[in-house]
């Protein structure tokens, strides 16, 4: 059998950082693998951590359609795992699916068995594997594909695979109550989805931004209140705060906004690599404040997130372009300058239009 090739967009740093349209050979389909036709893939700041890896095809917020399955994946596809309302992961040829950050895990260790595959010691996460979503086709382990509900159009579903899953997982894994008061710091690619998820969760949502001009958008996206560091004097205490920004923060200030037993959950990695400055450590003892991080969702939570987003009409604000090397260069340039509102999505248009028609 002759090798299958595909058009892919390889990032190179020679002579300067840019994307190159290339023809690459796809790996042979393994027993559990799926051949995927990429419909849409959005860009994420995390993609840039892969720049410099030889031959890397980034893109870990991807939506595609299953074209073929390996022998074991075909057997699995014939078994209906969605029984009596219990959620299962089964994909068939023709299905529209999401994929990208978590590539594989052992599925046998303690963490995998309790549904925390994202922390498996043998996991493969972006950018391991090199060939991701900025391509026309790719090969992926079918056990790490997530069925996309018909109500989610591929270009709007793509940003949910990392940004959306990260925000959902903060609420889901921490059992945040629908009666909770939740703050979201930063109204960008992550934060604008965080506002929508928290509002749909039933929470009272407070948006924090350093820019007054974000107020109207934040309120439209689900915030009940909007605050800048200068306008929090009358703000009531919060149960949960999600930090989405990579800039240094006055952590003591935000801890002061939490109720006793409140949680400060960060998903934004500090860019400047400085030590975290927390002046008053007694808040962790006297008020039982918790300071934690959160990663993108594991498989079960990922499927629940997509269903939740479909059910509640959660939809990212996107800038759409046709997938090409030039469009990728432009989108990442805009991302580094902070100009993207709020997620840039690259679409394989001919393929994607067919997928939308099929879903309808």
CSV table of C-alpha atoms in Angstrom, one decimal:
chain,number,residue,atom,x,y,z
A,1,UNK,CA,0.0,0.0,0.0
A,2,UNK,CA,1.4,3.4,-1.0
A,3,UNK,CA,2.0,6.0,1.6
A,4,UNK,CA,-0.6,8.7,2.1
A,5,UNK,CA,0.6,12.3,1.9
A,6,UNK,CA,-1.1,15.5,2.9
A,7,UNK,CA,-0.7,19.2,2.6
A,8,UNK,CA,0.5,20.6,5.9
A,9,UNK,CA,1.8,23.9,7.2
A,10,UNK,CA,5.2,23.5,8.8
A,11,UNK,CA,6.6,26.1,11.1
A,12,UNK,CA,10.3,26.9,10.5
A,13,UNK,CA,12.7,29.4,12.0
A,14,UNK,CA,14.9,29.6,8.9
A,15,UNK,CA,15.8,32.3,7.9
A,16,UNK,CA,13.1,33.9,10.1
A,17,UNK,CA,10.1,32.4,11.8
A,18,UNK,CA,7.3,31.6,9.4
A,19,UNK,CA,5.0,28.8,8.0
A,20,UNK,CA,5.7,26.9,4.9
A,21,UNK,CA,3.2,24.9,2.8
A,22,UNK,CA,4.6,21.4,2.6
A,23,UNK,CA,3.7,17.9,1.5
A,24,UNK,CA,4.2,15.5,4.3
A,25,UNK,CA,3.8,11.7,4.6
A,26,UNK,CA,1.2,10.5,7.1
A,27,UNK,CA,2.1,7.7,9.5
A,28,UNK,CA,0.7,4.3,8.7
A,29,UNK,CA,-2.7,3.8,10.3
A,30,UNK,CA,-2.3,1.8,13.5
A,31,UNK,CA,-4.9,-0.5,15.1
A,32,UNK,CA,-6.5,2.2,17.2
A,33,UNK,CA,-5.9,5.1,14.8
A,34,UNK,CA,-8.2,7.3,12.7
A,35,UNK,CA,-7.4,9.1,9.5
A,36,UNK,CA,-8.8,12.6,9.9
A,37,UNK,CA,-9.7,15.3,7.4
A,38,UNK,CA,-9.2,18.6,9.1
A,39,UNK,CA,-12.1,21.0,8.8
A,40,UNK,CA,-10.9,23.9,11.0
A,41,UNK,CA,-8.2,24.6,13.5
A,42,UNK,CA,-7.8,27.7,15.8
A,43,UNK,CA,-4.6,29.2,17.0
A,44,UNK,CA,-3.6,29.4,20.7
A,45,UNK,CA,-0.7,31.0,22.5
A,46,UNK,CA,0.5,27.5,23.5
A,47,UNK,CA,1.2,26.8,19.8
A,48,UNK,CA,4.1,29.2,19.9
A,49,UNK,CA,5.9,27.0,22.5
A,50,UNK,CA,6.4,24.5,19.7
A,51,UNK,CA,8.1,27.0,17.4
A,52,UNK,CA,11.7,25.9,16.9
A,53,UNK,CA,10.9,22.2,16.8
A,54,UNK,CA,12.1,20.8,13.5
A,55,UNK,CA,9.3,19.8,11.2
A,56,UNK,CA,6.5,20.9,13.6
A,57,UNK,CA,3.0,21.2,12.3
A,58,UNK,CA,1.2,22.9,15.2
A,59,UNK,CA,-2.5,23.4,15.8
A,60,UNK,CA,-4.0,21.8,18.9
A,61,UNK,CA,-7.6,23.2,18.7
A,62,UNK,CA,-8.8,21.1,15.8
A,63,UNK,CA,-12.0,19.8,14.3
A,64,UNK,CA,-12.0,17.1,11.6
A,65,UNK,CA,-14.0,14.4,10.0
A,66,UNK,CA,-13.2,10.7,10.3
A,67,UNK,CA,-12.2,9.3,6.9
A,68,UNK,CA,-10.9,5.8,7.9
A,69,UNK,CA,-10.2,3.7,11.0
A,70,UNK,CA,-7.7,1.1,12.0
A,71,UNK,CA,-8.9,-2.4,12.6
A,72,UNK,CA,-9.4,-2.2,16.3
A,73,UNK,CA,-10.9,1.3,16.0
A,74,UNK,CA,-13.4,-0.2,13.5
A,75,UNK,CA,-14.4,-2.9,15.9
A,76,UNK,CA,-14.8,-0.3,18.7
A,77,UNK,CA,-16.9,1.9,16.4
A,78,UNK,CA,-19.5,-0.8,16.1
A,79,UNK,CA,-20.1,-0.9,19.9
A,80,UNK,CA,-22.6,1.7,21.2
A,81,UNK,CA,-21.1,3.0,24.4
A,82,UNK,CA,-23.9,5.6,25.0
A,83,UNK,CA,-26.2,3.3,26.9
A,84,UNK,CA,-29.0,4.4,29.3
A,85,UNK,CA,-27.9,8.0,29.1
A,86,UNK,CA,-24.3,7.1,30.1
A,87,UNK,CA,-21.7,9.0,28.0
A,88,UNK,CA,-19.2,7.0,26.0
A,89,UNK,CA,-16.6,7.8,23.4
A,90,UNK,CA,-17.2,6.0,20.1
A,91,UNK,CA,-16.4,7.5,16.7
A,92,UNK,CA,-17.4,6.2,13.3
A,93,UNK,CA,-16.3,6.9,9.8
A,94,UNK,CA,-18.0,10.2,8.8
A,95,UNK,CA,-18.2,11.6,12.3
A,96,UNK,CA,-17.1,15.1,13.0
A,97,UNK,CA,-14.7,15.1,15.9
A,98,UNK,CA,-12.4,17.3,18.0
A,99,UNK,CA,-8.8,16.7,18.9
A,100,UNK,CA,-5.5,18.3,19.7
A,101,UNK,CA,-3.8,18.8,23.1
A,102,UNK,CA,-3.9,15.3,24.6
A,103,UNK,CA,-2.6,12.8,22.0
A,104,UNK,CA,-2.5,9.6,24.0
A,105,UNK,CA,-2.2,8.0,27.4
A,106,UNK,CA,-1.6,4.5,28.7
A,107,UNK,CA,-5.3,4.0,29.8
A,108,UNK,CA,-4.1,1.5,32.4
A,109,UNK,CA,-2.5,3.5,35.3
A,110,UNK,CA,-4.3,4.8,38.4
A,111,UNK,CA,-4.8,8.3,36.9
A,112,UNK,CA,-6.2,7.0,33.6
A,113,UNK,CA,-8.6,4.6,35.4
A,114,UNK,CA,-10.1,7.5,37.4
A,115,UNK,CA,-10.5,9.6,34.3
A,116,UNK,CA,-7.5,11.9,34.7
A,117,UNK,CA,-5.7,10.8,31.5
A,118,UNK,CA,-4.3,14.3,31.1
A,119,UNK,CA,-1.9,13.6,34.0
A,120,UNK,CA,-0.9,10.1,32.9
A,121,UNK,CA,2.9,9.6,33.3
A,122,UNK,CA,3.0,8.1,29.8
A,123,UNK,CA,0.8,10.7,28.2
A,124,UNK,CA,1.6,12.4,25.0
A,125,UNK,CA,0.6,16.0,24.8
A,126,UNK,CA,1.1,18.9,22.4
A,127,UNK,CA,3.7,19.2,20.8
A,128,UNK,CA,4.7,15.5,21.0
A,129,UNK,CA,4.1,13.8,17.6
A,130,UNK,CA,4.7,16.9,15.4
A,131,UNK,CA,1.7,16.5,13.1
A,132,UNK,CA,-1.3,18.4,14.5
A,133,UNK,CA,-4.2,20.5,13.1
A,134,UNK,CA,-2.6,22.9,10.6
A,135,UNK,CA,-2.9,20.4,7.8
A,136,UNK,CA,-5.5,19.0,5.4
A,137,UNK,CA,-5.3,15.5,7.0
A,138,UNK,CA,-3.7,13.9,10.0
A,139,UNK,CA,-3.6,10.6,11.9
A,140,UNK,CA,-4.9,10.4,15.5
A,141,UNK,CA,-5.6,7.8,18.1
A,142,UNK,CA,-9.4,7.3,17.8
A,143,UNK,CA,-9.7,6.9,21.6
A,144,UNK,CA,-8.7,10.5,21.9
A,145,UNK,CA,-11.2,11.9,19.5
A,146,UNK,CA,-14.3,13.7,20.9
A,147,UNK,CA,-17.6,13.6,19.0
A,148,UNK,CA,-18.8,17.1,18.2
A,149,UNK,CA,-22.6,17.7,18.6
A,150,UNK,CA,-24.4,18.7,15.4
A,151,UNK,CA,-25.3,22.1,16.8
A,152,UNK,CA,-21.6,23.2,16.9
A,153,UNK,CA,-20.3,24.4,13.6
A,154,UNK,CA,-16.6,23.3,13.2
A,155,UNK,CA,-15.1,26.8,13.1
A,156,UNK,CA,-16.9,27.7,16.4
A,157,UNK,CA,-16.2,24.3,18.0
A,158,UNK,CA,-12.4,24.5,17.3
A,159,UNK,CA,-11.5,27.0,20.1
A,160,UNK,CA,-13.4,24.9,22.6
A,161,UNK,CA,-10.8,22.1,22.3
A,162,UNK,CA,-8.3,24.0,24.4
A,163,UNK,CA,-9.5,27.4,25.5
A,164,UNK,CA,-13.1,26.2,26.1
A,165,UNK,CA,-12.0,22.9,27.7
A,166,UNK,CA,-9.6,24.7,30.1
A,167,UNK,CA,-12.3,27.1,31.3
A,168,UNK,CA,-14.9,24.4,31.6
A,169,UNK,CA,-12.5,22.2,33.5
A,170,UNK,CA,-11.9,24.8,36.2
A,171,UNK,CA,-15.5,24.8,37.1
A,172,UNK,CA,-16.1,21.1,36.5
A,173,UNK,CA,-13.1,19.6,38.4
A,174,UNK,CA,-13.6,22.0,41.4
A,175,UNK,CA,-17.3,21.3,41.7
A,176,UNK,CA,-18.1,25.0,41.6
A,177,UNK,CA,-21.7,25.5,42.7
A,178,UNK,CA,-24.2,27.2,40.4
A,179,UNK,CA,-24.8,29.6,43.3
A,180,UNK,CA,-21.2,30.6,43.5
A,181,UNK,CA,-19.8,34.1,42.8
A,182,UNK,CA,-17.1,33.6,40.2
A,183,UNK,CA,-14.5,36.1,39.0
A,184,UNK,CA,-12.7,35.9,35.6
A,185,UNK,CA,-9.4,37.9,35.2
A,186,UNK,CA,-8.7,38.8,31.6
A,187,UNK,CA,-11.2,39.1,28.8
A,188,UNK,CA,-9.3,37.5,26.0
A,189,UNK,CA,-9.3,34.2,24.1
A,190,UNK,CA,-9.7,32.2,27.3
A,191,UNK,CA,-11.6,34.8,29.4
A,192,UNK,CA,-14.4,35.5,27.0
A,193,UNK,CA,-15.3,31.8,27.0
A,194,UNK,CA,-14.9,31.6,30.8
A,195,UNK,CA,-17.6,34.3,31.2
A,196,UNK,CA,-19.9,32.3,29.0
A,197,UNK,CA,-19.3,29.0,30.7
A,198,UNK,CA,-19.6,30.5,34.2
A,199,UNK,CA,-22.9,32.3,33.3
A,200,UNK,CA,-24.3,29.1,31.8
A,201,UNK,CA,-23.3,27.3,34.9
A,202,UNK,CA,-25.6,29.5,36.9
A,203,UNK,CA,-23.0,31.5,38.7
A,204,UNK,CA,-22.9,35.2,39.4
A,205,UNK,CA,-20.1,36.3,37.1
A,206,UNK,CA,-17.6,39.2,37.7
A,207,UNK,CA,-15.2,40.2,34.9
A,208,UNK,CA,-11.9,41.7,35.7
A,209,UNK,CA,-9.9,43.7,33.2
A,210,UNK,CA,-7.4,46.5,33.2
A,211,UNK,CA,-9.2,48.1,30.2
A,212,UNK,CA,-12.5,50.0,30.7
A,213,UNK,CA,-13.2,49.5,27.0
A,214,UNK,CA,-13.9,45.8,27.6
A,215,UNK,CA,-16.9,46.5,29.8
A,216,UNK,CA,-19.7,46.4,27.2
A,217,UNK,CA,-18.3,43.2,25.6
A,218,UNK,CA,-17.8,41.5,28.9
A,219,UNK,CA,-21.4,42.2,29.9
A,220,UNK,CA,-22.7,40.8,26.6
A,221,UNK,CA,-20.6,37.7,27.0
A,222,UNK,CA,-22.2,36.8,30.4
A,223,UNK,CA,-20.7,39.0,33.1
A,224,UNK,CA,-23.1,40.4,35.7
A,225,UNK,CA,-20.4,42.9,36.9
A,226,UNK,CA,-17.3,44.4,35.4
A,227,UNK,CA,-14.4,45.6,37.5
A,228,UNK,CA,-11.0,47.2,37.0
A,229,UNK,CA,-8.4,47.4,39.8
A,230,UNK,CA,-9.7,50.9,40.5
A,231,UNK,CA,-13.4,50.0,40.8
A,232,UNK,CA,-13.7,47.0,43.2
A,233,UNK,CA,-14.4,48.9,46.4
A,234,UNK,CA,-18.1,47.8,46.5
A,235,UNK,CA,-17.6,44.3,45.1
A,236,UNK,CA,-18.9,41.5,47.2
A,237,UNK,CA,-16.6,38.6,48.1
A,238,UNK,CA,-16.1,35.8,45.6
A,239,UNK,CA,-16.1,32.0,45.9
A,240,UNK,CA,-13.8,31.3,42.9
A,241,UNK,CA,-11.5,33.3,40.8
A,242,UNK,CA,-10.1,32.1,37.4
A,243,UNK,CA,-6.9,33.9,36.2
A,244,UNK,CA,-6.4,33.7,32.4
A,245,UNK,CA,-3.7,36.3,32.0
A,246,UNK,CA,0.1,35.8,31.7
A,247,UNK,CA,1.1,39.1,33.2
A,248,UNK,CA,2.3,39.5,36.8
A,249,UNK,CA,-0.6,40.1,39.3
A,250,UNK,CA,-1.1,41.5,42.7
A,251,UNK,CA,-2.1,38.2,44.2
A,252,UNK,CA,-2.6,39.6,47.7
A,253,UNK,CA,-5.2,42.0,46.2
A,254,UNK,CA,-7.1,39.2,44.5
A,255,UNK,CA,-6.9,36.9,47.6
A,256,UNK,CA,-8.5,39.7,49.6
A,257,UNK,CA,-11.6,39.4,47.3
A,258,UNK,CA,-12.1,35.7,48.1
A,259,UNK,CA,-14.4,34.4,50.8
A,260,UNK,CA,-12.9,32.1,53.4
A,261,UNK,CA,-12.3,28.7,51.7
A,262,UNK,CA,-12.3,30.5,48.3
A,263,UNK,CA,-10.2,29.3,45.4
A,264,UNK,CA,-7.8,31.2,43.1
A,265,UNK,CA,-7.3,29.0,40.0
A,266,UNK,CA,-4.8,30.1,37.5
A,267,UNK,CA,-4.6,28.9,33.9
A,268,UNK,CA,-2.4,31.7,32.6
A,269,UNK,CA,1.4,31.0,32.9
A,270,UNK,CA,3.4,34.1,34.0
A,271,UNK,CA,5.5,35.2,31.0
A,272,UNK,CA,8.2,37.0,32.9
A,273,UNK,CA,9.3,33.9,34.9
A,274,UNK,CA,9.6,36.0,38.0
A,275,UNK,CA,8.9,34.5,41.4
A,276,UNK,CA,5.3,34.9,42.5
A,277,UNK,CA,5.0,37.7,45.0
A,278,UNK,CA,2.6,36.8,47.8
A,279,UNK,CA,3.2,39.1,50.8
A,280,UNK,CA,0.7,37.7,53.2
A,281,UNK,CA,0.9,33.9,53.4
A,282,UNK,CA,-1.4,33.8,56.4
A,283,UNK,CA,-4.5,33.9,54.2
A,284,UNK,CA,-3.9,30.2,53.3
A,285,UNK,CA,-4.2,29.4,57.0
A,286,UNK,CA,-6.5,31.9,58.6
A,287,UNK,CA,-9.0,32.0,55.7
A,288,UNK,CA,-8.2,28.6,54.1
A,289,UNK,CA,-7.7,30.2,50.8
A,290,UNK,CA,-6.5,27.8,48.1
A,291,UNK,CA,-4.1,28.8,45.2
A,292,UNK,CA,-4.1,26.2,42.4
A,293,UNK,CA,-3.7,25.7,38.7
A,294,UNK,CA,-5.7,23.8,36.1
A,295,UNK,CA,-5.0,22.1,32.8
A,296,UNK,CA,-7.1,21.3,29.8
A,297,UNK,CA,-9.8,18.7,30.4
A,298,UNK,CA,-9.4,14.9,30.2
A,299,UNK,CA,-11.5,12.8,27.8
A,300,UNK,CA,-14.7,12.5,29.8
A,301,UNK,CA,-14.8,16.1,30.7
A,302,UNK,CA,-14.0,17.1,27.1
A,303,UNK,CA,-17.1,15.3,25.9
A,304,UNK,CA,-19.2,16.8,28.6
A,305,UNK,CA,-17.8,20.3,27.7
A,306,UNK,CA,-18.8,19.9,24.1
A,307,UNK,CA,-22.3,18.8,25.0
A,308,UNK,CA,-22.6,21.6,27.6
A,309,UNK,CA,-21.5,24.2,25.0
A,310,UNK,CA,-24.0,22.9,22.5
A,311,UNK,CA,-26.9,22.9,25.0
A,312,UNK,CA,-26.2,26.4,26.3
A,313,UNK,CA,-25.3,28.0,23.0
A,314,UNK,CA,-21.7,28.9,24.0
A,315,UNK,CA,-19.9,30.3,21.1
A,316,UNK,CA,-16.5,31.9,20.8
A,317,UNK,CA,-16.0,35.2,19.0
A,318,UNK,CA,-13.7,34.4,16.1
A,319,UNK,CA,-11.7,35.9,13.3
A,320,UNK,CA,-12.0,33.4,10.3
A,321,UNK,CA,-9.5,32.9,7.5
A,322,UNK,CA,-8.8,30.2,4.9
A,323,UNK,CA,-6.0,28.0,6.0
A,324,UNK,CA,-2.7,28.9,4.3
A,325,UNK,CA,0.8,29.7,5.3
A,326,UNK,CA,0.2,33.5,4.8
A,327,UNK,CA,-3.0,33.4,7.0
A,328,UNK,CA,-1.1,31.5,9.8
A,329,UNK,CA,1.7,34.0,9.7
A,330,UNK,CA,-0.7,36.9,9.9
A,331,UNK,CA,-2.8,35.3,12.7
A,332,UNK,CA,0.2,34.6,14.9
A,333,UNK,CA,1.5,38.1,14.3
A,334,UNK,CA,-1.8,39.6,15.4
A,335,UNK,CA,-1.8,37.2,18.4
A,336,UNK,CA,1.6,38.3,19.6
A,337,UNK,CA,0.5,42.0,19.3
A,338,UNK,CA,-2.7,41.3,21.2
A,339,UNK,CA,-5.0,42.2,18.3
A,340,UNK,CA,-7.0,39.0,17.9
A,341,UNK,CA,-10.7,39.3,19.0
A,342,UNK,CA,-11.0,36.7,20.4
A,343,UNK,CA,-9.9,33.5,18.7
A,344,UNK,CA,-8.3,33.2,15.2
A,345,UNK,CA,-9.6,30.2,13.3
A,346,UNK,CA,-8.2,28.7,10.1
A,347,UNK,CA,-10.7,26.8,7.9
A,348,UNK,CA,-10.1,24.3,5.1
A,349,UNK,CA,-13.1,25.8,3.4
A,350,UNK,CA,-14.1,23.3,0.7
A,351,UNK,CA,-13.9,20.5,3.3
A,352,UNK,CA,-15.6,22.4,6.0
A,353,UNK,CA,-18.5,23.5,3.8
A,354,UNK,CA,-19.2,19.8,3.0
A,355,UNK,CA,-19.1,18.9,6.7
A,356,UNK,CA,-21.7,21.6,7.6
A,357,UNK,CA,-24.0,20.4,4.9
A,358,UNK,CA,-23.6,16.8,6.1
A,359,UNK,CA,-24.4,17.8,9.7
A,360,UNK,CA,-27.5,19.7,8.7
